[in-house]
CSV table of C-alpha atoms and ligand atoms in Angstrom, one decimal:
chain,number,residue,atom,x,y,z
A,693,MET,CA,-27.7,10.1,12.1
A,694,SER,CA,-26.5,13.0,14.2
A,695,THR,CA,-24.5,15.8,12.2
A,696,ALA,CA,-21.3,14.5,13.4
A,697,GLN,CA,-22.1,11.4,12.4
A,698,SER,CA,-22.8,12.3,9.2
A,699,TYR,CA,-19.9,14.6,9.0
A,700,ILE,CA,-17.5,11.6,9.2
A,701,THR,CA,-20.1,9.6,6.8
A,702,GLU,CA,-19.2,12.5,4.1
A,703,ILE,CA,-15.7,12.0,5.0
A,704,THR,CA,-14.9,8.5,5.1
A,705,ARG,CA,-17.3,8.1,1.6
A,706,ALA,CA,-14.3,11.3,0.3
A,707,GLN,CA,-11.6,9.2,1.5
A,708,GLU,CA,-12.3,6.0,-0.1
A,709,ALA,CA,-13.4,7.9,-3.6
A,710,GLU,CA,-10.0,9.4,-3.0
A,711,ARG,CA,-8.2,5.7,-2.1
A,712,LYS,CA,-9.7,4.2,-5.2
A,713,ARG,CA,-8.7,6.9,-7.7
A,714,ILE,CA,-5.1,6.4,-6.5
A,715,ALA,CA,-5.2,3.0,-6.2
A,716,CYS,CA,-6.8,3.1,-10.3
A,717,GLU,CA,-4.1,5.9,-11.3
A,718,LEU,CA,-0.8,3.5,-9.7
A,719,HIS,CA,-2.3,0.4,-11.3
A,720,ASP,CA,-3.1,2.0,-15.1
A,721,GLU,CA,-0.9,4.0,-15.4
A,722,THR,CA,2.1,4.1,-13.5
A,723,ILE,CA,2.2,-0.4,-13.7
A,724,GLN,CA,1.3,-0.1,-17.0
A,725,ASP,CA,4.6,2.6,-18.0
A,726,LEU,CA,7.3,0.7,-15.5
A,727,PHE,CA,6.0,-2.6,-17.6
A,728,THR,CA,7.5,-0.5,-21.1
A,729,VAL,CA,10.4,0.5,-19.7
A,730,ILE,CA,11.0,-3.4,-18.6
A,731,THR,CA,10.2,-4.0,-22.1
A,732,ASP,CA,12.1,-1.7,-23.7
A,733,ILE,CA,14.6,-2.9,-21.8
A,734,GLU,CA,14.3,-5.9,-23.0
A,735,GLU,CA,14.7,-5.2,-26.8
A,736,ILE,CA,18.1,-3.0,-26.0
A,737,ILE,CA,19.2,-6.4,-24.7
A,738,THR,CA,18.1,-9.1,-27.4
A,739,GLY,CA,18.7,-6.2,-30.5
A,740,ASN,CA,22.3,-5.4,-29.6
A,741,ASP,CA,24.6,-7.9,-30.3
A,742,ARG,CA,27.5,-5.8,-29.2
A,743,LEU,CA,26.9,-5.5,-25.5
A,744,SER,CA,29.7,-6.8,-23.1
A,745,ALA,CA,28.4,-9.7,-21.2
A,746,GLU,CA,28.5,-7.3,-18.1
A,747,ASP,CA,25.9,-4.4,-19.7
A,748,THR,CA,24.0,-7.6,-20.5
A,749,ARG,CA,24.4,-8.2,-16.8
A,750,ARG,CA,23.3,-4.6,-15.4
A,751,LEU,CA,20.5,-4.1,-17.4
A,752,ARG,CA,19.2,-7.4,-16.1
A,753,CYS,CA,19.2,-6.1,-12.6
A,754,LEU,CA,18.1,-3.3,-13.7
A,755,GLN,CA,15.2,-5.0,-15.1
A,756,SER,CA,14.3,-7.2,-11.9
A,757,THR,CA,14.5,-4.0,-9.5
A,758,ILE,CA,11.8,-2.7,-11.7
A,759,ASN,CA,9.7,-5.5,-11.1
A,760,HIS,CA,10.4,-6.0,-7.5
A,761,VAL,CA,9.5,-1.6,-7.6
A,762,MET,CA,6.3,-3.2,-9.2
A,763,GLY,CA,5.0,-6.3,-6.7
A,764,GLY,CA,5.9,-3.1,-4.6
A,765,ILE,CA,3.6,-0.9,-5.6
A,766,ARG,CA,0.7,-3.9,-6.6
A,767,ARG,CA,0.7,-4.7,-2.8
A,768,PHE,CA,0.1,-1.1,-1.9
A,769,CYS,CA,-2.3,-0.6,-4.3
A,770,SER,CA,-4.3,-3.8,-2.5
A,771,GLU,CA,-4.3,-2.3,0.5
A,772,LEU,CA,-5.2,0.7,-0.6
A,773,ARG,CA,-8.2,-0.7,-2.2
A,774,PRO,CA,-8.5,-4.4,-3.6
A,775,GLY,CA,-9.5,-4.3,-6.7
A,776,LEU,CA,-10.6,-8.4,-5.8
A,777,LEU,CA,-12.9,-6.7,-3.3
A,778,ASP,CA,-15.1,-5.2,-6.5
A,779,SER,CA,-14.9,-7.8,-9.0
A,780,LEU,CA,-15.0,-10.7,-6.6
A,781,GLY,CA,-16.7,-9.4,-3.7
A,782,LEU,CA,-15.3,-9.9,0.2
A,783,LEU,CA,-14.6,-13.2,0.5
A,784,PRO,CA,-11.8,-13.4,-1.9
A,785,SER,CA,-10.4,-10.5,0.0
A,786,LEU,CA,-10.5,-11.7,3.1
A,787,GLU,CA,-8.9,-14.8,1.9
A,788,LEU,CA,-6.1,-12.6,0.6
A,789,LEU,CA,-5.8,-11.0,3.8
A,790,VAL,CA,-5.6,-14.4,5.8
A,791,GLU,CA,-3.0,-15.5,3.3
A,792,GLU,CA,-1.1,-12.3,4.0
A,793,MET,CA,-1.5,-12.8,7.8
A,794,ASN,CA,-0.2,-16.6,7.2
A,795,SER,CA,3.1,-15.5,5.9
A,796,ASP,CA,4.0,-15.0,9.5
A,797,GLU,CA,4.8,-18.5,10.5
A,798,GLU,CA,4.2,-17.7,14.5
A,799,LEU,CA,0.6,-17.1,13.3
A,800,ASP,CA,-2.4,-19.1,12.5
A,801,CYS,CA,-5.0,-17.3,10.5
A,802,ARG,CA,-8.4,-18.4,9.6
A,803,LEU,CA,-11.1,-17.2,7.6
A,804,GLU,CA,-14.7,-19.2,9.0
A,805,ILE,CA,-17.9,-18.6,6.9
A,806,THR,CA,-21.7,-19.7,8.0
A,807,GLY,CA,-24.7,-19.4,6.2
A,808,CYS,CA,-25.7,-18.5,2.8
A,809,GLN,CA,-22.7,-16.6,1.4
A,810,ARG,CA,-23.5,-14.2,-1.4
A,811,ARG,CA,-22.5,-10.9,-2.0
A,812,LEU,CA,-23.7,-8.5,-0.3
A,813,PRO,CA,-24.4,-4.4,-1.3
A,814,SER,CA,-20.7,-2.7,-1.9
A,815,GLU,CA,-20.9,-0.5,1.3
A,816,ILE,CA,-21.7,-3.6,3.1
A,817,GLU,CA,-18.7,-5.5,1.8
A,818,LEU,CA,-16.3,-2.4,1.8
A,819,VAL,CA,-16.7,-1.7,5.8
A,820,LEU,CA,-16.7,-5.6,6.8
A,821,PHE,CA,-13.5,-5.7,4.9
A,822,ARG,CA,-11.8,-2.5,6.3
A,823,ILE,CA,-12.7,-3.7,10.1
A,824,SER,CA,-10.7,-7.2,9.3
A,825,GLN,CA,-8.1,-4.8,7.7
A,826,GLU,CA,-7.3,-2.8,10.4
A,827,ALA,CA,-8.8,-5.6,13.5
A,828,LEU,CA,-5.5,-7.9,11.4
A,829,ARG,CA,-3.1,-5.1,11.3
A,830,ASN,CA,-4.0,-4.6,15.2
A,831,VAL,CA,-3.0,-8.0,15.2
A,832,ARG,CA,0.1,-8.1,14.4
A,833,LYS,CA,1.0,-4.7,15.8
A,834,TYR,CA,-0.1,-5.8,19.5
A,835,ALA,CA,-1.9,-9.2,20.0
A,836,VAL,CA,1.2,-11.2,20.5
A,837,ALA,CA,-0.9,-14.0,19.5
A,838,THR,CA,-1.0,-17.7,17.7
A,839,GLU,CA,-4.2,-17.7,16.4
A,840,VAL,CA,-6.5,-15.4,15.0
A,841,ILE,CA,-10.0,-16.7,13.6
A,842,ILE,CA,-12.2,-13.8,11.0
A,843,GLY,CA,-16.0,-15.2,11.2
A,844,VAL,CA,-18.6,-14.2,9.0
A,845,ASP,CA,-22.1,-15.6,9.8
A,846,PHE,CA,-24.1,-14.7,6.6
A,847,GLY,CA,-28.0,-14.6,8.1
A,848,ASN,CA,-31.1,-13.8,6.3
A,849,ARG,CA,-31.0,-9.8,7.4
A,850,LYS,CA,-27.8,-9.6,8.7
A,851,VAL,CA,-24.2,-9.9,8.2
A,852,ILE,CA,-22.3,-10.8,11.5
A,853,LEU,CA,-18.0,-10.1,11.4
A,854,ASN,CA,-16.3,-11.5,14.3
A,855,ILE,CA,-12.7,-11.5,14.5
A,856,SER,CA,-10.8,-13.3,17.4
A,857,ASP,CA,-7.3,-13.7,18.4
A,858,ASN,CA,-5.6,-15.3,21.7
A,859,GLY,CA,-3.2,-12.6,22.3
A,860,CYS,CA,-1.9,-10.3,25.4
A,861,GLY,CA,-5.4,-8.6,25.4
A,862,PHE,CA,-6.2,-5.3,26.7
A,863,ALA,CA,-8.6,-2.9,28.7
A,864,PRO,CA,-10.2,-1.2,26.3
A,865,ASP,CA,-11.3,2.2,26.8
A,866,ALA,CA,-14.9,2.3,27.4
A,867,THR,CA,-15.5,5.8,25.6
A,868,LEU,CA,-13.4,5.1,21.8
A,869,GLU,CA,-13.6,8.7,21.7
A,870,ASN,CA,-11.0,8.9,24.6
A,871,TYR,CA,-8.1,7.0,22.0
A,872,VAL,CA,-8.3,10.3,19.6
A,873,HIS,CA,-6.1,12.0,22.0
A,874,GLY,CA,-3.1,9.5,21.7
A,875,GLY,CA,-3.9,9.7,17.8
A,876,LYS,CA,-5.1,5.8,17.7
A,877,LEU,CA,-7.9,5.9,15.3
A,878,GLY,CA,-8.4,2.2,14.6
A,879,LEU,CA,-11.3,0.8,16.9
A,880,LEU,CA,-13.1,4.0,16.6
A,881,GLY,CA,-12.9,4.1,12.8
A,882,MET,CA,-13.9,0.6,12.9
A,883,ARG,CA,-17.2,1.6,15.3
A,884,ASP,CA,-18.1,4.7,13.1
A,885,ARG,CA,-17.8,2.7,9.8
A,886,VAL,CA,-20.4,0.4,11.3
A,887,TYR,CA,-22.8,3.3,12.4
A,888,MET,CA,-22.9,4.4,8.9
A,889,VAL,CA,-24.6,1.1,7.9
A,890,SER,CA,-26.6,1.6,10.9
A,891,GLY,CA,-25.1,-1.9,12.8
A,892,SER,CA,-23.8,-2.4,16.4
A,893,PHE,CA,-20.2,-2.7,17.3
A,894,SER,CA,-18.1,-4.5,20.2
A,895,VAL,CA,-14.8,-5.1,21.0
A,896,GLU,CA,-14.2,-7.6,24.0
A,897,SER,CA,-10.6,-7.9,25.6
A,898,GLU,CA,-9.1,-8.5,28.7
A,899,ALA,CA,-4.9,-9.1,29.7
A,900,GLY,CA,-4.1,-12.4,29.1
A,901,LYS,CA,-7.3,-13.7,27.5
A,902,GLY,CA,-7.3,-12.4,23.8
A,903,THR,CA,-9.4,-9.4,22.2
A,904,LYS,CA,-12.5,-10.0,20.0
A,905,ILE,CA,-14.2,-7.1,18.1
A,906,THR,CA,-17.4,-7.8,16.6
A,907,ALA,CA,-19.9,-5.4,13.9
A,908,VAL,CA,-23.2,-7.2,13.1
A,909,ILE,CA,-24.9,-5.0,10.4
A,910,PRO,CA,-28.5,-5.1,9.0
A,911,ILE,CA,-28.7,-6.5,5.4
A,912,PRO,CA,-31.2,-4.1,3.8
A,913,SER,CA,-34.1,-6.1,1.6
A,914,ASN,CA,-33.8,-3.9,-1.3
B,50,ADP,N1,-6.0,-7.0,19.1
B,50,ADP,C1,-5.5,-6.0,19.7
B,50,ADP,N2,-4.6,-7.2,20.8
B,50,ADP,C2,-4.1,-6.5,21.9
B,50,ADP,N3,-4.1,-4.7,22.5
B,50,ADP,C3,-4.7,-4.2,20.7
B,50,ADP,C4,-5.5,-4.9,19.8
B,50,ADP,N4,-6.5,-4.2,19.2
B,50,ADP,C5,-6.0,-3.1,19.6
B,50,ADP,N5,-5.4,-2.9,21.1
B,50,ADP,C6,-4.8,-1.7,21.8
B,50,ADP,O1,-5.9,-0.9,21.8
B,50,ADP,C7,-5.4,0.2,21.2
B,50,ADP,C8,-6.3,1.5,19.8
B,50,ADP,O2,-6.4,1.0,19.0
B,50,ADP,P1,-6.2,1.0,17.7
B,50,ADP,O3,-7.2,2.3,17.8
B,50,ADP,O4,-6.0,0.8,16.3
B,50,ADP,O5,-5.4,2.6,17.6
B,50,ADP,P2,-3.4,2.0,16.8
B,50,ADP,O6,-3.3,1.1,16.1
B,50,ADP,O7,-3.1,3.6,15.9
B,50,ADP,O8,-3.0,2.9,18.5
B,50,ADP,C9,-3.9,-0.2,20.6
B,50,ADP,O9,-2.9,1.2,20.5
B,50,ADP,C10,-3.4,-0.9,21.3
B,50,ADP,O10,-2.8,-1.1,22.9
B,51,MG,MG1,-4.8,0.4,15.6
C-alpha cells in the first residue's frame, strides 16, 4: 500500500469511528432525553385536571413535534452508522436503503442476492454498505432513472457488488482524481474504500445508457 493510500485508510477509519461515536451518542443520549420530555409532558396532562382544553391541545402538539424530531434524529443516525450493519449485517441494511429509495414512486429499486449469502468481515460489510449508500445518493441526485438494481454475489473467495441504473449516464473521467478539484469525492471515495480491502473498482457509464458501479472484494480465508 502506498503512503497516500495508507493515509487515506487511516483517515477513513478515524472518520468511521467518529461517525459511530456520534450516532451512538445521539441514539443513546439525545433520543433518550427527548423521550423523557415526552413522558414528563404526559404526566402533566394526565395528572392535572385543571388544565384547559387549549393547554392540553398545545401540550399534545408539543409531544408530537418532539416525536417528529426523534424520527429525524433516528434517520440521521441510521445514515451516519446503521445499527443494523453491526447487529444483523449487510443485507438487512441494504434492504433498508432499498426501501428508502422505493419511497420515490418514480423509481423501482431491487436487491438481487446470489451465491452463498453470509456475514462477511465487518470492514468489508462497511465498505459495501458505504459504496451502495453513495451510489444510490448519486442515482437520486443525477441519474433520473426509473430502475436501480443492487446485486451482491457471494462467491467462495470474493464478493461482487454491482449497482446499475437505467438513467442518463455520464462520461466518467478516466482519472477519478480529477473529480477532487470540483469537490466531488463520491466516486473517488468508493474506489479508495475498495482499495483499503484490496479489491478492484470500476465505473461504466455512457450518456443515455445508464451507469454501473462494480466492486470486487476478496474474502480473506480466516
Ligand atoms: N448514477 C449516476 N448517473 C449520472 N451521473 C452520475 C451518476 N453517478 C455519478 N454521476 C456523475 O459523476 C459525478 C461525480 O460523482 P461523485 O464523485 O459522487 O460526486 P458528487 O456526488 O459530489 O457530484 C457527478 O457529479 C455526476 O455528474
Ligand atoms: Mg456523489
